[in-house]
Amino acid sequence: MSNTSIKISLIVPCYNEQAALPVFCRETMEVLKHMDCDFELIFINDGSTDDTLPLLRKFAKDNPHVTYLSFSRNFGKEAAMYAGFANAGGDYVAVMDADMQDPPSLLPQMLEILQGGEYDSVATCRATRKGEPKIRSWFARKFYRIINKISDADIVDGARDFRLMKREMADVIVSMSEYNRFSKGIFGWIGFRTYWLHYDNVERVAGQTKWNFWKLFKYAVSGIINFSQVPLSIASWFGILMTLCSFFFLLVIIVRKLAFGDPVAGWASTICVIIFIGGIQLFCLGVMGQYIAKTYMETKRRPHYIISESNREDIRKVK
Ligand code: UDP
Ligand code: MG
């Protein structure tokens, strides 16, 4: 079957990627040219402070397949991907990093799997966490175990955001307009038949990762809050546990009073108990606060991103 009648949209979020972009563009174009299908590259400049934007302007001028959207500031990768989905016009849509960690050479195989008709999306997954700091891998594995236990979304350990999907699936993703976005959760939550492609971890070709440990940790906590209500029930469970404990201690006190009289003692233990319970209460309040904060942000209905510049007229500047 000839592919010329189909179109692929590639969404590429870019934040300070001036070093990686030329390599990415060259290699990806090379792969796409040989795929015998129409394609568009949608670059999202996520408020870069280096020469990413001038580079994108130049790509767009030289190549009619290139679209760029430039945000008014850094809104984060999630917002950048959302902007890409909202403006992608292809029959198939893919998300790719600009740093070559998502090998474009996998695209033909991914398209072939989708055209087989049995699957709606092809997702990629790192076969190993080679080259990653040990402590980061440990936290990542724990995170995946916890979130899969306490949420409906099926989130695969080592999954990357790199995936190719059919138009229908991309439309569903656009329709999920929640402000607090966690794409790995959204992809898993919406379902559809997904084929998992495993490949060895590839190192970034140039530039530096935008994620430090603390940023990743916050992203993980936010993922859990976005896709599970279980932390909210922690307060109730602590409450039940505490009540049972207090009944037990009451019994001990009564028996001691009847058996040995009432020696006044235990100031230290009283303070300990007060601090312990105070700590748990504050923790539970904090958990609740996290959910309320998310609800607060959702109710404001602020745009996910603001586009200040693009080479296309028909894009939605705010969504
Ligand atoms: N990115 C972005 N906005 C950000 C951070 C990252 O658009 O605020 C882009 C970045 O340019 C890259 C992709 O998201 O194309 C993945 O980022 P990175 O390679 O730093 O993450 P890692 O691969 O280390 O997880
Ligand atoms: Mg990367």
Tab-separated table of N, CA and C and ligand atoms in Angstrom, residues 97 99 101 204, ligand 2:
chain	number	residue	atom	x	y	z
A	97	ASP	N	11.097	13.896	21.553
A	97	ASP	CA	12.018	14.861	22.158
A	97	ASP	C	12.977	15.370	21.091
A	99	ASP	N	16.116	15.860	21.513
A	99	ASP	CA	17.519	15.560	21.837
A	99	ASP	C	18.001	14.214	21.291
A	101	GLN	N	16.896	11.356	21.909
A	101	GLN	CA	16.724	10.204	22.797
A	101	GLN	C	15.559	9.338	22.331
A	204	ARG	N	21.441	11.619	25.334
A	204	ARG	CA	21.148	12.900	24.694
A	204	ARG	C	22.294	13.296	23.751
B	2	MG	MG	16.040	13.897	26.885
